[in-house]
Amino acid sequence: EEEAEAAPAVVEKEEEAAPAPAPAAAAAAPSEPAGALVPIKEETVEFTAGLLGGIAGFAVGGPILGAIGAAIANYASKTDEEVGEVVSAVSKSAIETWNYLSR
């Protein structure tokens, strides 16, 4: 009798979990421009800022300065200061260039 009671609980959990991914996928699709390899969102801009800062730091001073440059550029892209706007603009331009060249 206990096994019979436990089985419906598992079925209910499967029914609840199944519909959840569909709305999430539908909500994500309209925000991405058609043909863009990398969507221009806040997360991708911040990641690209860290990536560019890491590359610049690595070129100047090796892996230690690369890690420091990545952290500083990522932090700067999250601030509302003027430097954050500049870093975000450079990151957006890099993403747009990447999307254009990858077509």
mmCIF file of C-alpha atoms in Angstrom:
data_model
loop_
_atom_site.group_PDB
_atom_site.id
_atom_site.type_symbol
_atom_site.label_atom_id
_atom_site.label_comp_id
_atom_site.label_asym_id
_atom_site.label_seq_id
_atom_site.Cartn_x
_atom_site.Cartn_y
_atom_site.Cartn_z
ATOM 1 C CA GLU A 1 0.000 0.000 0.000
ATOM 2 C CA GLU A 2 2.870 2.384 0.735
ATOM 3 C CA GLU A 3 4.372 1.814 -2.705
ATOM 4 C CA ALA A 4 1.064 2.673 -4.364
ATOM 5 C CA GLU A 5 0.947 5.985 -2.500
ATOM 6 C CA ALA A 6 4.550 6.860 -3.421
ATOM 7 C CA ALA A 7 4.123 6.236 -7.154
ATOM 8 C CA PRO A 8 1.505 8.980 -7.802
ATOM 9 C CA ALA A 9 3.736 11.537 -6.074
ATOM 10 C CA VAL A 10 6.496 10.811 -8.587
ATOM 11 C CA VAL A 11 4.063 11.149 -11.491
ATOM 12 C CA GLU A 12 2.866 14.511 -10.204
ATOM 13 C CA LYS A 13 6.438 15.779 -10.027
ATOM 14 C CA GLU A 14 7.091 14.699 -13.618
ATOM 15 C CA GLU A 15 3.928 16.469 -14.778
ATOM 16 C CA GLU A 16 4.970 19.656 -12.989
ATOM 17 C CA ALA A 17 8.508 19.574 -14.382
ATOM 18 C CA ALA A 18 7.575 18.897 -18.008
ATOM 19 C CA PRO A 19 5.772 22.168 -18.881
ATOM 20 C CA ALA A 20 8.384 24.450 -17.274
ATOM 21 C CA PRO A 21 11.082 24.367 -20.032
ATOM 22 C CA ALA A 22 8.685 25.309 -22.850
ATOM 23 C CA PRO A 23 7.850 28.861 -21.626
ATOM 24 C CA ALA A 24 11.489 29.568 -20.827
ATOM 25 C CA ALA A 25 12.547 28.645 -24.353
ATOM 26 C CA ALA A 26 9.742 30.694 -25.859
ATOM 27 C CA ALA A 27 10.668 33.739 -23.790
ATOM 28 C CA ALA A 28 14.340 33.578 -24.781
ATOM 29 C CA ALA A 29 13.769 33.299 -28.523
ATOM 30 C CA PRO A 30 12.284 36.760 -29.283
ATOM 31 C CA SER A 31 15.051 38.656 -27.470
ATOM 32 C CA GLU A 32 17.782 37.326 -29.767
ATOM 33 C CA PRO A 33 18.216 39.041 -33.138
ATOM 34 C CA ALA A 34 17.930 36.805 -36.161
ATOM 35 C CA GLY A 35 21.280 35.514 -37.346
ATOM 36 C CA ALA A 36 23.270 36.744 -34.341
ATOM 37 C CA LEU A 37 25.806 34.232 -33.139
ATOM 38 C CA VAL A 38 26.238 35.992 -29.790
ATOM 39 C CA PRO A 39 23.206 37.902 -28.476
ATOM 40 C CA ILE A 40 23.951 41.357 -27.098
ATOM 41 C CA LYS A 41 22.708 41.107 -23.531
ATOM 42 C CA GLU A 42 24.050 42.413 -20.238
ATOM 43 C CA GLU A 43 25.644 39.059 -19.393
ATOM 44 C CA THR A 44 27.444 38.727 -22.717
ATOM 45 C CA VAL A 45 28.681 42.327 -22.575
ATOM 46 C CA GLU A 46 30.141 41.768 -19.094
ATOM 47 C CA PHE A 47 31.741 38.484 -20.174
ATOM 48 C CA THR A 48 33.226 40.099 -23.269
ATOM 49 C CA ALA A 49 34.596 42.962 -21.166
ATOM 50 C CA GLY A 50 36.387 40.455 -18.944
ATOM 51 C CA LEU A 51 37.658 38.575 -21.968
ATOM 52 C CA LEU A 52 39.030 41.711 -23.623
ATOM 53 C CA GLY A 53 40.579 42.899 -20.359
ATOM 54 C CA GLY A 54 42.207 39.510 -19.903
ATOM 55 C CA ILE A 55 43.637 39.536 -23.414
ATOM 56 C CA ALA A 56 45.005 43.058 -22.974
ATOM 57 C CA GLY A 57 46.504 42.234 -19.579
ATOM 58 C CA PHE A 58 48.020 39.005 -20.879
ATOM 59 C CA ALA A 59 49.604 40.829 -23.806
ATOM 60 C CA VAL A 60 51.137 43.415 -21.492
ATOM 61 C CA GLY A 61 52.233 41.350 -18.506
ATOM 62 C CA GLY A 62 51.526 37.651 -18.891
ATOM 63 C CA PRO A 63 49.009 35.443 -17.126
ATOM 64 C CA ILE A 64 49.002 37.233 -13.760
ATOM 65 C CA LEU A 65 48.285 40.634 -15.293
ATOM 66 C CA GLY A 66 45.813 38.931 -17.630
ATOM 67 C CA ALA A 67 43.763 37.654 -14.698
ATOM 68 C CA ILE A 68 43.903 41.042 -12.986
ATOM 69 C CA GLY A 69 42.927 42.828 -16.207
ATOM 70 C CA ALA A 70 39.988 40.480 -16.723
ATOM 71 C CA ALA A 71 38.713 41.069 -13.199
ATOM 72 C CA ILE A 72 39.079 44.842 -13.451
ATOM 73 C CA ALA A 73 37.399 45.058 -16.866
ATOM 74 C CA ASN A 74 34.537 42.805 -15.753
ATOM 75 C CA TYR A 75 33.993 44.896 -12.620
ATOM 76 C CA ALA A 76 34.197 48.136 -14.604
ATOM 77 C CA SER A 77 31.520 46.924 -17.025
ATOM 78 C CA LYS A 78 29.116 46.452 -14.105
ATOM 79 C CA THR A 79 29.505 49.981 -12.715
ATOM 80 C CA ASP A 80 27.437 53.006 -13.696
ATOM 81 C CA GLU A 81 30.498 55.240 -13.852
ATOM 82 C CA GLU A 82 31.870 56.670 -17.105
ATOM 83 C CA VAL A 83 34.559 53.982 -17.306
ATOM 84 C CA GLY A 84 31.810 51.350 -17.140
ATOM 85 C CA GLU A 85 30.006 52.928 -20.052
ATOM 86 C CA VAL A 86 33.215 53.001 -22.105
ATOM 87 C CA VAL A 87 34.062 49.364 -21.332
ATOM 88 C CA SER A 88 30.487 48.300 -22.122
ATOM 89 C CA ALA A 89 30.536 50.208 -25.420
ATOM 90 C CA VAL A 90 33.811 48.560 -26.437
ATOM 91 C CA SER A 91 32.418 45.152 -25.484
ATOM 92 C CA LYS A 92 29.225 45.711 -27.487
ATOM 93 C CA SER A 93 31.297 46.778 -30.480
ATOM 94 C CA ALA A 94 33.425 43.640 -30.163
ATOM 95 C CA ILE A 95 30.306 41.438 -30.047
ATOM 96 C CA GLU A 96 28.800 43.207 -33.072
ATOM 97 C CA THR A 97 32.070 42.787 -34.979
ATOM 98 C CA TRP A 98 32.238 39.098 -34.055
ATOM 99 C CA ASN A 99 28.640 38.562 -35.201
ATOM 100 C CA TYR A 100 29.323 40.387 -38.476
ATOM 101 C CA LEU A 101 32.511 38.454 -39.249
ATOM 102 C CA SER A 102 31.029 35.079 -38.307
ATOM 103 C CA ARG A 103 28.264 35.271 -40.927
#
